[in-house]
C-alpha positions as semicolon CSV with decimal commas, in nm:
position;residue;x (nm);y (nm);z (nm)
1;X;32,148;-9,680;6,105
2;X;32,497;-9,741;6,053
3;X;32,748;-9,447;5,981
4;X;32,775;-9,571;5,588
5;X;32,380;-9,574;5,510
6;X;32,346;-9,208;5,747
7;X;32,656;-9,049;5,524
8;X;32,465;-9,190;5,192
9;X;32,127;-9,033;5,323
10;X;32,292;-8,721;5,386
11;X;32,481;-8,737;5,046
12;X;32,174;-8,756;4,868
13;X;31,980;-8,508;5,056
14;X;32,256;-8,229;4,983
15;X;32,256;-8,334;4,630
16;X;31,864;-8,297;4,557
17;X;31,901;-7,920;4,608
18;X;32,183;-7,886;4,404
19;X;32,029;-8,090;4,118
20;X;31,725;-7,818;4,167
21;X;31,984;-7,481;4,167
22;X;32,108;-7,615;3,832
23;X;31,806;-7,650;3,669
24;X;31,655;-7,315;3,761
25;X;31,973;-7,138;3,711
26;X;31,986;-7,291;3,318
27;X;31,582;-7,186;3,317
28;X;31,633;-6,857;3,475
29;X;31,980;-6,702;3,516
30;X;32,151;-6,556;3,198
31;X;32,423;-6,822;3,060
32;X;32,702;-6,563;3,137
33;X;32,637;-6,608;3,535
34;X;32,499;-6,964;3,534
35;X;32,862;-7,113;3,557
36;X;32,935;-6,904;3,878
37;X;32,587;-6,999;4,036
38;X;32,645;-7,399;3,977
39;X;33,042;-7,303;4,096
40;X;32,898;-7,181;4,469
41;X;32,655;-7,469;4,514
42;X;32,931;-7,696;4,432
43;X;33,148;-7,552;4,687
44;X;32,833;-7,523;4,956
45;X;32,760;-7,885;4,888
46;X;33,106;-8,023;4,958
47;X;33,170;-7,806;5,284
48;X;32,802;-7,965;5,422
49;X;32,966;-8,344;5,315
50;X;33,292;-8,234;5,528
51;X;33,071;-8,095;5,826
52;X;32,843;-8,428;5,819
53;X;33,177;-8,636;5,820
54;X;33,321;-8,462;6,107
55;X;32,964;-8,530;6,329
56;X;32,995;-8,772;6,578
57;X;32,828;-9,093;6,535
58;X;32,492;-9,132;6,765
59;X;32,589;-9,274;7,092
60;X;32,462;-9,637;7,134
61;X;32,262;-9,661;7,456
62;X;32,465;-9,762;7,745
63;X;32,445;-10,149;7,829
64;X;32,469;-10,303;8,173
65;X;32,812;-10,445;8,246
66;X;32,841;-10,832;8,264
67;X;32,847;-10,850;8,632
68;X;32,566;-10,656;8,691
69;X;32,350;-10,830;8,415
70;X;32,467;-11,195;8,556
71;X;32,318;-11,034;8,912
72;X;31,999;-10,944;8,811
73;X;31,971;-11,245;8,623
74;X;32,078;-11,455;8,911
75;X;31,788;-11,248;9,118
76;X;31,529;-11,294;8,921
77;X;31,604;-11,660;8,898
78;X;31,615;-11,721;9,302
79;X;31,388;-11,452;9,397
80;X;31,121;-11,570;9,121
81;X;30,819;-11,686;9,369
82;X;30,875;-11,371;9,576
83;X;30,846;-11,152;9,264
84;X;30,524;-11,333;9,174
85;X;30,401;-11,271;9,502
86;X;30,501;-10,880;9,457
87;X;30,667;-10,914;9,802
88;X;31,033;-10,836;9,583
89;X;31,059;-10,581;9,331
90;X;31,382;-10,550;9,138
91;X;31,402;-10,286;8,884
92;X;31,756;-10,265;8,656
93;X;31,912;-9,986;8,470
94;X;32,286;-9,960;8,293
95;X;32,397;-9,825;8,652
96;X;32,223;-9,995;8,902
97;X;31,997;-10,246;9,036
98;X;31,694;-10,137;9,275
99;X;31,570;-10,457;9,515
100;X;31,292;-10,370;9,749
101;X;31,190;-10,610;10,013
102;X;30,854;-10,574;10,204
103;X;30,858;-10,585;10,567
104;X;30,667;-10,889;10,605
105;X;30,953;-11,113;10,463
106;X;31,235;-10,986;10,711
107;X;31,089;-10,830;11,051
108;X;30,826;-10,869;11,325
109;X;30,621;-10,533;11,334
110;X;30,871;-10,229;11,533
111;X;31,164;-10,503;11,535
112;X;31,511;-10,516;11,366
113;X;31,553;-10,882;11,463
114;X;31,516;-11,068;11,108
115;X;31,289;-11,353;11,117
116;X;31,378;-11,716;11,009
117;X;31,210;-11,627;10,642
118;X;31,411;-11,334;10,637
119;X;31,754;-11,492;10,674
120;X;31,656;-11,763;10,389
121;X;31,537;-11,438;10,180
122;X;31,898;-11,280;10,233
123;X;32,076;-11,561;10,186
124;X;31,946;-11,568;9,831
125;X;32,029;-11,227;9,820
126;X;32,345;-11,285;9,909
127;X;32,436;-11,521;9,687
128;X;32,368;-11,307;9,389
129;X;32,520;-10,986;9,531
130;X;32,856;-11,159;9,571
131;X;32,884;-11,152;9,194
132;X;32,897;-10,756;9,209
133;X;33,226;-10,580;9,126
134;X;33,300;-10,205;9,123
135;X;32,969;-10,106;9,271
136;X;32,863;-10,037;9,652
137;X;32,561;-10,170;9,827
138;X;32,318;-9,903;10,000
139;X;32,089;-10,070;10,195
140;X;31,772;-9,834;10,296
141;X;31,531;-9,880;10,582
142;X;31,186;-9,724;10,536
143;X;30,869;-9,711;10,773
144;X;30,497;-9,602;10,757
145;X;30,402;-9,275;10,936
146;X;30,283;-9,472;11,211
147;X;30,469;-9,328;11,508
148;X;30,584;-9,563;11,767
149;X;30,697;-9,609;12,113
150;X;30,876;-9,927;12,171
151;X;31,236;-10,002;12,163
152;X;31,296;-9,738;11,952
153;X;31,212;-9,366;11,995
154;X;31,080;-9,306;11,623
155;X;31,086;-9,455;11,306
156;X;31,405;-9,288;11,163
157;X;31,570;-9,526;11,463
158;X;31,408;-9,787;11,372
159;X;31,460;-9,786;10,979
160;X;31,839;-9,734;10,993
161;X;31,840;-10,048;11,268
162;X;31,672;-10,279;11,034
163;X;31,947;-10,166;10,741
164;X;32,212;-10,226;10,984
165;X;32,067;-10,540;11,051
166;X;32,042;-10,651;10,676
167;X;32,439;-10,566;10,616
168;X;32,562;-10,758;10,924
169;X;32,370;-11,051;10,813
170;X;32,505;-11,026;10,465
171;X;32,865;-10,970;10,603
172;X;32,843;-11,246;10,861
173;X;32,642;-11,511;10,633
174;X;32,725;-11,452;10,276
175;X;33,084;-11,326;10,336
176;X;33,051;-10,987;10,135
177;X;33,296;-10,752;10,192
178;X;33,168;-10,465;10,456
179;X;33,323;-10,196;10,300
180;X;33,097;-10,261;9,981
181;X;32,820;-10,107;10,212
182;X;32,628;-9,769;10,345
183;X;32,314;-9,817;10,573
184;X;32,067;-9,527;10,586
185;X;31,722;-9,520;10,714
186;X;31,489;-9,266;10,587
187;X;31,179;-9,357;10,844
188;X;30,839;-9,236;10,639
189;X;31,002;-8,979;10,429
190;X;31,008;-9,166;10,090
191;X;30,645;-9,361;10,052
192;X;30,592;-9,562;9,769
193;X;30,211;-9,598;9,843
194;X;29,931;-9,392;10,023
195;X;29,975;-9,418;10,410
196;X;29,645;-9,375;10,487
197;X;29,522;-9,719;10,425
198;X;29,652;-10,065;10,606
199;X;29,736;-10,190;10,234
200;X;29,952;-9,860;10,137
201;X;30,158;-9,849;10,491
202;X;30,239;-10,249;10,435
203;X;30,383;-10,130;10,116
204;X;30,633;-9,825;10,268
205;X;30,741;-10,069;10,524
206;X;31,008;-10,205;10,338
207;X;31,392;-10,224;10,302
208;X;31,554;-10,115;9,969
209;X;31,887;-10,280;9,878
210;X;32,039;-10,016;9,618
211;X;32,362;-10,169;9,396
212;X;32,496;-9,862;9,222
213;X;32,768;-9,594;9,270
214;X;32,658;-9,244;9,416
215;X;32,939;-8,983;9,338
216;X;32,788;-8,750;9,662
217;X;32,806;-9,031;9,930
218;X;33,159;-9,199;9,712
219;X;33,330;-8,874;9,790
220;X;33,168;-8,870;10,183
221;X;33,316;-9,214;10,192
222;X;33,672;-9,122;10,102
223;X;33,673;-8,819;10,280
224;X;33,642;-8,555;9,982
225;X;33,312;-8,404;10,082
226;X;33,326;-8,002;10,075
227;X;33,605;-7,836;10,258
228;X;33,431;-7,685;10,543
229;X;33,500;-7,286;10,576
230;X;33,828;-7,172;10,761
231;X;33,724;-7,037;11,091
232;X;33,769;-6,666;11,074
233;X;34,091;-6,516;11,192
234;X;34,089;-6,393;11,528
235;X;34,142;-6,015;11,524
236;X;34,416;-5,896;11,693
237;X;34,384;-5,707;12,017
238;X;34,567;-5,394;12,108
239;X;34,781;-5,463;12,380
240;X;34,654;-5,306;12,693
241;X;34,866;-5,079;12,903
242;X;34,900;-5,204;13,246
243;X;34,739;-4,907;13,475
244;X;34,960;-4,852;13,747
245;X;34,800;-4,887;14,090
246;X;34,814;-4,608;14,355
247;X;35,128;-4,555;14,586
248;X;34,979;-4,732;14,930
249;X;35,037;-4,515;15,215
250;X;35,172;-4,693;15,508
251;X;34,911;-4,736;15,748
252;X;35,072;-4,613;16,079
253;X;35,137;-4,836;16,365
254;X;34,805;-4,820;16,621
255;X;34,902;-4,603;16,917
256;X;34,897;-4,811;17,219
257;X;34,649;-4,730;17,499
258;X;34,808;-4,573;17,802
259;X;34,666;-4,723;18,139
260;X;34,434;-4,544;18,361
261;X;34,641;-4,395;18,661
262;X;34,657;-4,616;18,933
263;X;34,394;-4,515;19,275
264;X;34,566;-4,404;19,563
265;X;34,619;-4,703;19,780
266;X;34,375;-4,680;20,083
267;X;34,553;-4,650;20,419
């Protein structure tokens, strides 16, 4: 509904009570007071119309930027087969695009080395990400809750290493600027399915590529994080008065021992 139509509806909605008030005034209020009543009602109507005209127009829903829309359209086009097979999931909103890639497309179990099939897939993704303008790219590794004891001591290291592998490939092969990327590892802390089943665990083992601007991470990257509290001021210690050492009395020199008297010489 445009603004002109809205104002017209408000006008008629406000006019109806005025007309009713005039009618009631003519029937119920004495003639000497009717004119004053109608004048007051007219003033109220004018005030209401001024108030309505000053109200801000309702905001239209925000639309994705042309660059984001082009990126989304390209992703859907080049990853259509994988999306149909439920191996890739893509979601779009005005402020972000979220791409979820299941593990089996990119890695072998407990490994952060990208498979040949995974490299082909990331080349498709990179061709779309190259169109990004003014956004950051967050690559987040996720695992299931099964502990590992291989090259990586835990799922935290594995999930982070996988995110780094994807970023390294995209910057090396697709020539996307490295300063656009953030690498994060979430281990098993953000499951999308039940880890009690093999099917659920397979869905949880994934890499998420998020195209957006996240203010908190932006401020950290720019060195504008929360300022640490200044260290407490050092408490000045009162100067200590040196305690004089007691005077040392000279040690008397040892008295040399006297030689015993010589025995009389035998004749």
